[in-house]
Short mmCIF file of C-alpha atoms and ligand atoms in Angstrom, two decimals:
data_model
loop_
_atom_site.label_atom_id
_atom_site.label_comp_id
_atom_site.label_asym_id
_atom_site.label_seq_id
_atom_site.Cartn_x
_atom_site.Cartn_y
_atom_site.Cartn_z
CA MET A 26 53.47 61.13 103.75
CA ALA A 27 55.16 63.32 101.10
CA LYS A 28 54.04 66.26 102.55
CA LEU A 29 55.07 65.32 106.12
CA SER A 30 58.62 64.55 104.82
CA ALA A 31 58.86 68.10 103.07
CA ALA A 32 57.85 69.63 106.35
CA VAL A 33 60.62 67.48 108.38
CA LEU A 34 63.12 68.34 105.77
CA SER A 35 62.37 72.19 105.77
CA LEU A 36 62.47 71.90 109.63
CA CYS A 37 65.97 70.25 109.51
CA VAL A 38 67.19 72.98 107.05
CA VAL A 39 65.97 75.72 109.45
CA LEU A 40 67.50 73.86 112.67
CA ALA A 41 70.72 73.51 110.38
CA PHE A 42 70.80 77.13 109.72
CA LEU A 43 69.76 78.30 113.41
CA ALA A 44 72.82 75.84 114.58
CA GLY A 45 75.29 78.20 113.10
CA GLN A 46 73.88 81.34 114.21
CA SER A 47 73.73 83.35 117.74
CA ALA A 48 71.34 85.98 118.90
CA ALA A 49 74.27 88.33 117.82
CA GLY A 50 75.74 86.37 115.13
CA ARG A 51 77.18 83.27 114.28
CA TYR A 52 78.89 80.84 116.57
CA TYR A 53 81.10 77.73 115.92
CA SER A 54 81.79 74.50 117.29
CA ASP A 55 85.35 75.77 118.28
CA LYS A 56 85.89 78.19 121.53
CA VAL A 57 88.63 80.22 119.79
CA GLN A 58 86.61 81.19 116.76
CA ASP A 59 83.70 81.82 118.83
CA LYS A 60 85.92 84.02 121.26
CA VAL A 61 87.29 86.06 118.22
CA ARG A 62 83.68 86.14 116.68
CA LYS A 63 82.24 87.94 119.90
CA GLU A 64 85.31 90.20 120.08
CA VAL A 65 85.09 91.31 116.24
CA GLU A 66 81.13 91.95 117.21
CA LYS A 67 82.03 94.23 119.94
CA ALA A 68 84.58 96.06 118.03
CA MET A 69 82.43 96.50 115.11
CA ALA A 70 79.68 97.90 117.31
CA TYR A 71 82.00 100.44 119.01
CA ASN A 72 83.64 101.54 115.82
CA PRO A 73 82.10 99.91 112.55
CA GLY A 74 84.88 101.14 110.36
CA LEU A 75 87.02 98.45 112.09
CA GLY A 76 85.09 96.04 109.79
CA ALA A 77 86.68 97.16 106.46
CA ALA A 78 90.22 97.27 108.40
CA LEU A 79 90.05 93.77 109.44
CA VAL A 80 89.28 92.73 105.98
CA ARG A 81 91.82 94.54 104.52
CA LEU A 82 94.20 93.10 106.97
CA VAL A 83 93.79 89.57 105.88
CA PHE A 84 94.77 91.01 102.36
CA HIS A 85 97.91 92.79 103.32
CA ASP A 86 99.23 89.90 105.92
CA CYS A 87 98.49 86.93 103.48
CA TRP A 88 100.01 88.69 100.50
CA ILE A 89 103.41 89.02 102.18
CA ASN A 90 104.98 85.75 102.92
CA GLY A 91 101.50 84.07 103.10
CA CYS A 92 99.39 84.50 106.10
CA ASP A 93 101.90 84.86 109.07
CA GLY A 94 100.85 87.63 111.24
CA SER A 95 103.67 89.17 109.92
CA VAL A 96 101.57 92.66 109.26
CA LEU A 97 101.01 92.72 113.04
CA LEU A 98 104.70 93.13 114.27
CA ASP A 99 106.18 96.16 115.66
CA LYS A 100 109.84 95.04 115.43
CA THR A 101 111.71 92.05 114.93
CA PRO A 102 115.29 90.77 115.40
CA THR A 103 116.48 91.23 111.70
CA ASP A 104 114.24 94.21 110.57
CA GLY A 105 114.29 96.50 113.52
CA THR A 106 111.08 98.61 113.62
CA ASN A 107 110.97 98.85 110.23
CA THR A 108 108.18 96.25 109.75
CA GLU A 109 105.42 96.13 107.37
CA LYS A 110 103.17 98.46 109.05
CA LYS A 111 105.73 101.22 108.04
CA ALA A 112 105.30 100.19 104.23
CA VAL A 113 103.97 103.05 101.86
CA THR A 114 101.05 100.85 100.52
CA ASN A 115 100.23 99.88 104.24
CA ILE A 116 98.78 103.68 104.78
CA GLY A 117 95.67 103.73 106.71
CA LEU A 118 96.07 99.90 108.02
CA ALA A 119 93.88 99.57 110.97
CA GLY A 120 92.44 97.07 113.29
CA PHE A 121 95.77 96.15 115.26
CA GLU A 122 94.40 96.65 118.83
CA VAL A 123 91.20 94.38 118.08
CA ILE A 124 93.59 91.65 117.25
CA ASP A 125 95.78 92.44 120.37
CA THR A 126 92.53 92.07 122.72
CA ILE A 127 91.41 89.09 121.01
CA LYS A 128 94.91 87.53 121.62
CA GLN A 129 94.87 88.28 125.34
CA LYS A 130 91.04 86.43 125.27
CA VAL A 131 92.12 83.35 123.26
CA GLY A 132 95.57 82.72 124.78
CA ALA A 133 98.95 81.36 123.99
CA ASN A 134 97.98 78.58 121.80
CA THR A 135 96.17 80.42 119.21
CA SER A 136 98.59 82.14 116.59
CA CYS A 137 98.16 85.71 115.32
CA ALA A 138 97.85 84.60 112.03
CA ASP A 139 95.05 82.46 112.71
CA ILE A 140 93.29 85.25 114.82
CA LEU A 141 93.74 87.37 111.97
CA VAL A 142 91.79 85.44 109.49
CA PHE A 143 89.41 84.43 111.51
CA ALA A 144 88.50 88.33 112.55
CA GLY A 145 88.65 89.01 109.01
CA ARG A 146 86.27 86.31 108.02
CA ASP A 147 83.84 87.35 110.97
CA ALA A 148 83.98 91.26 109.72
CA ALA A 149 82.97 90.29 106.27
CA ASP A 150 80.19 87.93 107.56
CA ILE A 151 79.18 91.05 109.26
CA LEU A 152 79.42 93.57 106.88
CA SER A 153 77.47 91.24 104.36
CA GLY A 154 74.49 90.79 106.74
CA GLY A 155 75.58 86.69 106.84
CA LYS A 156 75.84 86.78 103.00
CA ILE A 157 79.30 86.16 103.01
CA PHE A 158 80.94 83.19 104.59
CA TYR A 159 83.45 80.80 104.61
CA LYS A 160 84.99 78.12 106.81
CA LEU A 161 88.37 78.33 108.35
CA ASP A 162 90.11 75.38 109.90
CA GLY A 163 92.99 77.52 111.65
CA GLY A 164 96.72 75.74 112.30
CA LEU A 165 98.29 78.81 110.80
CA LYS A 166 101.86 79.68 112.53
CA ASP A 167 103.37 83.22 112.86
CA GLY A 168 106.54 84.42 111.10
CA VAL A 169 109.63 86.31 112.60
CA VAL A 170 110.23 88.65 109.77
CA SER A 171 108.26 91.64 108.56
CA SER A 172 109.78 94.17 106.00
CA ALA A 173 108.47 97.47 105.05
CA ALA A 174 110.52 97.13 102.00
CA ALA A 175 108.97 93.84 100.88
CA ALA A 176 105.56 94.85 101.58
CA ASP A 177 106.30 97.72 99.22
CA ALA A 178 107.62 95.27 96.76
CA ASN A 179 104.99 92.96 96.82
CA LEU A 180 101.29 94.81 97.34
CA PRO A 181 100.05 96.06 94.32
CA GLU A 182 99.54 100.05 94.05
CA SER A 183 96.54 102.14 93.23
CA THR A 184 98.18 103.32 90.21
CA PHE A 185 98.77 99.70 89.01
CA ASP A 186 97.47 99.23 85.26
CA PHE A 187 95.75 95.92 84.24
CA THR A 188 98.64 94.00 83.36
CA ASP A 189 100.57 94.91 86.71
CA LEU A 190 97.59 93.82 88.61
CA GLN A 191 97.05 90.39 86.80
CA ASN A 192 100.92 89.64 87.25
CA ASN A 193 100.96 90.68 91.06
CA PHE A 194 97.98 88.30 91.53
CA ALA A 195 99.33 85.43 89.48
CA ALA A 196 102.83 85.76 91.23
CA SER A 197 104.34 82.48 92.33
CA GLY A 198 103.51 81.52 96.15
CA ARG A 199 99.63 83.16 95.18
CA GLY A 200 98.23 82.09 92.09
CA PHE A 201 95.09 84.14 91.71
CA THR A 202 93.32 84.36 88.90
CA VAL A 203 91.84 87.28 86.99
CA LYS A 204 88.27 86.45 88.04
CA GLU A 205 89.57 86.22 91.64
CA LEU A 206 91.39 89.60 91.13
CA VAL A 207 88.29 90.84 90.23
CA ALA A 208 85.79 89.28 92.82
CA LEU A 209 88.56 90.58 95.47
CA SER A 210 88.45 94.18 94.13
CA GLY A 211 84.81 94.05 95.20
CA ALA A 212 86.11 94.40 98.74
CA HIS A 213 86.33 98.12 98.11
CA SER A 214 82.62 98.56 98.31
CA ILE A 215 83.37 99.29 101.94
CA GLY A 216 85.90 101.26 103.98
CA VAL A 217 87.85 104.58 103.15
CA ALA A 218 90.93 106.06 101.21
CA HIS A 219 93.65 108.64 101.90
CA LEU A 220 93.71 111.18 99.12
CA SER A 221 97.37 110.32 98.70
CA SER A 222 95.85 107.10 97.31
CA TYR A 223 93.87 108.43 94.54
CA GLN A 224 95.16 111.81 93.91
CA ASP A 225 96.06 110.98 90.22
CA ARG A 226 92.29 110.33 89.56
CA LEU A 227 91.82 113.99 90.51
CA ALA A 228 93.98 115.09 87.44
CA ALA A 229 92.49 116.31 84.16
CA ASP A 230 94.30 113.66 82.64
CA ALA A 231 93.27 110.73 84.92
CA THR A 232 92.29 107.53 83.74
CA PRO A 233 88.58 107.51 83.08
CA ILE A 234 86.62 108.81 85.78
CA ASP A 235 82.82 109.82 85.74
CA SER A 236 83.01 113.87 85.49
CA ASP A 237 80.38 114.58 88.43
CA TYR A 238 82.38 112.01 90.86
CA GLN A 239 85.62 113.81 89.76
CA LEU A 240 83.90 116.98 90.64
CA ALA A 241 82.71 115.80 93.98
CA LEU A 242 86.25 114.50 94.90
CA ASN A 243 88.03 117.83 93.96
CA LYS A 244 85.58 119.36 95.80
CA THR A 245 85.64 117.61 99.26
CA THR A 246 89.24 116.66 99.10
CA PRO A 247 91.68 119.16 96.62
CA LEU A 248 94.94 118.25 95.87
CA GLU A 249 96.42 121.33 97.24
CA LEU A 250 95.59 119.72 101.03
CA LEU A 251 98.42 117.27 100.03
CA LYS A 252 100.74 120.23 99.76
CA LYS A 253 99.53 121.74 103.20
CA GLY A 254 100.48 118.21 104.74
CA GLN A 255 97.02 117.09 105.25
CA ASN A 256 95.76 113.77 103.87
CA PRO A 257 91.93 113.44 104.20
CA THR A 258 90.01 110.38 103.56
CA VAL A 259 86.87 109.82 101.58
CA PRO A 260 84.95 106.59 101.33
CA ASN A 261 85.82 103.93 98.81
CA ASN A 262 82.22 103.50 98.07
CA PRO A 263 80.18 106.95 96.99
CA ARG A 264 77.17 105.11 98.69
CA ASP A 265 78.90 105.51 102.07
CA ALA A 266 79.56 109.20 101.23
CA SER A 267 77.37 112.48 102.39
CA ALA A 268 74.16 113.44 100.76
CA ALA A 269 76.06 116.87 99.62
CA PHE A 270 78.79 114.66 98.31
CA GLN A 271 76.42 112.18 96.39
CA LYS A 272 74.42 115.38 95.06
CA ASP A 273 77.94 116.55 93.56
CA ALA A 274 78.81 113.25 92.25
CA ALA A 275 75.13 112.76 90.63
CA TYR A 276 75.16 109.51 92.82
CA ASP A 277 72.05 107.99 93.45
CA PRO A 278 71.78 104.22 94.52
CA VAL A 279 68.60 103.64 93.86
CA THR A 280 68.95 104.82 89.77
CA LEU A 281 72.18 102.72 89.83
CA GLY A 282 70.06 99.62 91.46
CA VAL A 283 72.37 99.11 94.62
CA SER A 284 70.79 99.09 97.81
CA PRO A 285 70.86 102.52 99.62
CA THR A 286 72.38 101.00 102.92
CA ARG A 287 75.76 102.18 103.81
CA ASN A 288 78.76 100.23 104.86
CA VAL A 289 77.69 96.89 103.47
CA LEU A 290 79.94 94.75 101.66
CA ASP A 291 77.81 93.84 98.79
CA ASN A 292 78.40 93.82 94.65
CA SER A 293 77.73 97.96 94.59
CA TYR A 294 81.22 98.37 93.50
CA TYR A 295 80.28 96.43 90.29
CA HIS A 296 77.62 99.13 89.52
CA ASN A 297 79.95 101.76 90.58
CA ASN A 298 82.74 100.58 88.39
CA LEU A 299 80.59 100.33 85.13
CA GLU A 300 79.60 103.95 85.86
CA ASN A 301 83.35 105.16 86.27
CA LYS A 302 82.42 106.01 90.05
CA VAL A 303 85.42 104.00 91.65
CA LEU A 304 88.07 105.75 93.39
CA PHE A 305 91.27 103.90 92.22
CA LYS A 306 92.90 103.63 88.58
CA SER A 307 93.41 99.72 89.79
CA ASP A 308 89.72 99.51 90.05
CA TRP A 309 89.15 101.17 86.99
CA VAL A 310 91.22 99.46 84.69
CA LEU A 311 89.63 96.16 85.27
CA ARG A 312 87.14 97.50 82.49
CA THR A 313 90.37 97.41 80.23
CA ASP A 314 90.68 93.41 79.84
CA GLY A 315 88.16 91.34 78.22
CA VAL A 316 87.60 88.76 80.74
CA ALA A 317 87.85 90.98 83.62
CA ALA A 318 85.11 93.12 82.27
CA GLY A 319 83.52 90.20 81.75
CA LYS A 320 83.55 89.21 85.44
CA LEU A 321 82.39 93.20 86.23
CA GLN A 322 79.23 92.63 84.47
CA ASP A 323 78.66 89.16 85.96
CA TYR A 324 79.05 90.49 89.59
CA LYS A 325 77.13 93.49 88.67
CA ASP A 326 74.13 91.33 87.16
CA ASN A 327 74.24 88.91 89.69
CA ALA A 328 74.89 89.38 93.52
CA ALA A 329 74.79 85.82 94.83
CA MET A 330 77.16 84.98 92.25
CA TRP A 331 79.57 87.63 93.57
CA ASN A 332 79.17 86.58 97.10
CA SER A 333 79.72 83.10 96.59
CA ASP A 334 83.11 84.07 94.65
CA PHE A 335 84.34 86.79 97.05
CA ALA A 336 83.79 84.30 99.73
CA ALA A 337 85.61 81.40 97.81
CA ALA A 338 88.80 83.67 96.72
CA MET A 339 88.88 85.11 100.59
CA ALA A 340 89.12 81.61 101.96
CA LYS A 341 91.85 81.00 99.62
CA LEU A 342 93.68 84.01 100.53
CA SER A 343 93.21 83.26 104.20
CA GLY A 344 94.86 79.73 103.74
CA LEU A 345 97.98 80.77 102.02
CA PRO A 346 100.40 79.29 103.90
CA PRO A 347 103.09 81.08 105.85
CA GLN A 348 106.55 80.78 104.05
CA GLY A 349 109.03 81.54 106.57
CA LYS A 350 111.48 78.59 107.70
CA ASN A 351 111.35 79.66 111.44
CA LEU A 352 107.65 79.83 112.76
CA GLU A 353 106.40 79.68 116.06
CA ILE A 354 103.17 81.03 117.69
CA ARG A 355 103.43 84.36 119.24
CA LYS A 356 102.73 85.33 122.93
CA ASN A 357 102.08 88.81 121.90
CA CYS A 358 101.22 89.69 118.03
CA ARG A 359 103.22 92.80 117.83
CA PHE A 360 106.78 90.88 118.70
CA THR A 361 108.35 87.57 117.70
CA ASN A 362 108.96 85.72 120.91
CA GLN A 363 112.65 86.05 121.02
CA GLN A 364 111.70 89.90 121.76
CA TYR A 365 109.13 89.51 123.86
CA TYR A 366 109.46 89.99 127.35
CA TYR A 367 107.06 89.53 130.27
C1 HEM B 404 93.54 95.01 93.62
C2 HEM B 404 94.31 95.36 94.33
C3 HEM B 404 94.31 96.60 95.16
C4 HEM B 404 94.82 97.93 95.33
C5 HEM B 404 95.66 98.60 94.35
C6 HEM B 404 94.19 98.22 96.45
C7 HEM B 404 94.53 99.56 96.95
C8 HEM B 404 93.78 100.33 98.14
C9 HEM B 404 94.05 101.30 98.84
C10 HEM B 404 95.19 102.28 97.98
C11 HEM B 404 93.28 101.63 99.83
C12 HEM B 404 93.06 102.72 100.45
C13 HEM B 404 94.22 102.87 101.69
C14 HEM B 404 94.42 104.46 102.19
O1 HEM B 404 94.56 105.29 101.34
O2 HEM B 404 93.99 104.31 103.25
C15 HEM B 404 92.47 100.49 100.01
C16 HEM B 404 91.85 99.91 100.63
C17 HEM B 404 90.88 99.09 101.05
N1 HEM B 404 91.07 97.88 100.57
FE1 HEM B 404 92.35 97.43 98.89
N2 HEM B 404 93.68 97.30 97.30
C18 HEM B 404 93.42 95.88 96.59
C19 HEM B 404 92.73 94.82 96.41
C20 HEM B 404 92.13 94.66 97.74
C21 HEM B 404 91.74 93.22 98.26
C22 HEM B 404 91.93 91.91 97.54
C23 HEM B 404 91.06 93.61 99.39
C24 HEM B 404 90.28 92.55 100.29
C25 HEM B 404 90.53 91.30 100.13
C26 HEM B 404 91.12 94.77 99.69
C27 HEM B 404 90.39 95.41 100.61
C28 HEM B 404 90.39 96.85 100.90
C29 HEM B 404 89.78 97.55 102.02
C30 HEM B 404 88.70 96.97 102.99
C31 HEM B 404 90.04 98.86 102.38
C32 HEM B 404 89.53 99.88 103.15
C33 HEM B 404 90.33 99.64 104.52
C34 HEM B 404 89.59 100.76 105.56
O3 HEM B 404 88.50 101.54 105.42
O4 HEM B 404 90.27 100.31 106.52
N3 HEM B 404 91.67 95.52 98.61
N4 HEM B 404 92.88 99.68 99.06
#
C-alpha cells in the first residue's frame, strides 16, 4: 500500500511538472503569457543573443521609475526623442523588435511593461535550461515619460565601486540588498559588452584582473580601436569566447569547474569572478565587501542556491511598480498613446 501511494505521488509530481511544459518549452494557463513565450522562443531560435538582451531590458526598464516600459519609448510629449534609449549606460540595449512583434500578437489590452517582464522571464528560463523560473502576475501599466538623463543618473556604471553599487541598489523605490546585488550580477554569465564599457580594465593600473585574461582582452580589442571610432564587443563570459581567446586567457571551463556549454545562464560568473576573470570593475568590486564576497563564494559552491536567489531577485525586479502619475496601456510600445496615430 505504502509502495502504491509512493508511486501515485511520483506520478502526480511528474504530471504536475509536465503541466507547465510544452514540447518547445513552458506554457502557462494564460493566453497572453503563452503568446509571449512562443515569440521569445522563436526570436531566440533565430538569434540566440536576444535572450541576454531581453534579460537586460528588465533591469534597465524597471530601474528607472519602476517597470513601466519607459525604456521602449522612441519619443514622448515631455522628453522629445531624448528618451532612455539614448542614455550612455543603455549602450547595446536590444530586443525592441521582439517586444514590438509580441505587442502586435497580444493586442491592445496588455501593457508593454508586462510584455517586457514576461519576455525577460522566458529568456532567463530558456537560457538556464528551465532552472531559473518565476511566476509573474501581470497588471503593470505603461508610463509616458522616458529621459536619457534620468537613465544615466540612475543606472549603475561599470566603473562603480562597491559603495556606489550598494547605494544604487538600496535606493528608495528599489530596496535591493547586497545579497540581491550579488545574485543579479550573475546575469553577466551571458551576453556581450562593448569595449567602451570595460576599457578601464585594459589599463596597467586596472582594478585586479587576471593577467592572462587582460592580455587576451587587449589582444582582441586593443584600446586604440576606440580612438579609431570602433567599439567592438566581447562576450561577458570568457566561456562564450573563441577557443583562441580562451587559450590566451588561460581559461579552461572544465578546470574551473564550470560547464563548458556556451550561452547558458548559470553560476559560472561566480567561478570566473573568484579567478578575477570578469569584465567589469563593478563585477570585481563585489570581492571587496565581506557580505558580498561571502555570497560570491556561496553562489560558486551552490548552483541551485543561485538559481533560486536569482529567480527571486528577478521576480522582485519585475514587480517594481510604475511610479508615474499618468499611466496607460500603450497601443504601440514605442510611443505614448497621445503621440501615436494609426
Ligand atoms: C550591478 C550593476 C551592473 C552594471 C554596472 C552593469 C553593467 C553592464 C554593462 C556595462 C554591460 C555591457 C553593455 C555594453 O557595453 O554593451 C552589461 C551587459 C549586460 N548586463 Fe549588466 N550591469 C549590472 C547589473 C545587471 C543586472 C542586475 C542584470 C540583469 C538582471 C544585468 C544583465 C546584463 C546582461 C544580460 C548583459 C548583456 C546584454 C546583451 O548581451 O545584450 N546587468 N551590463
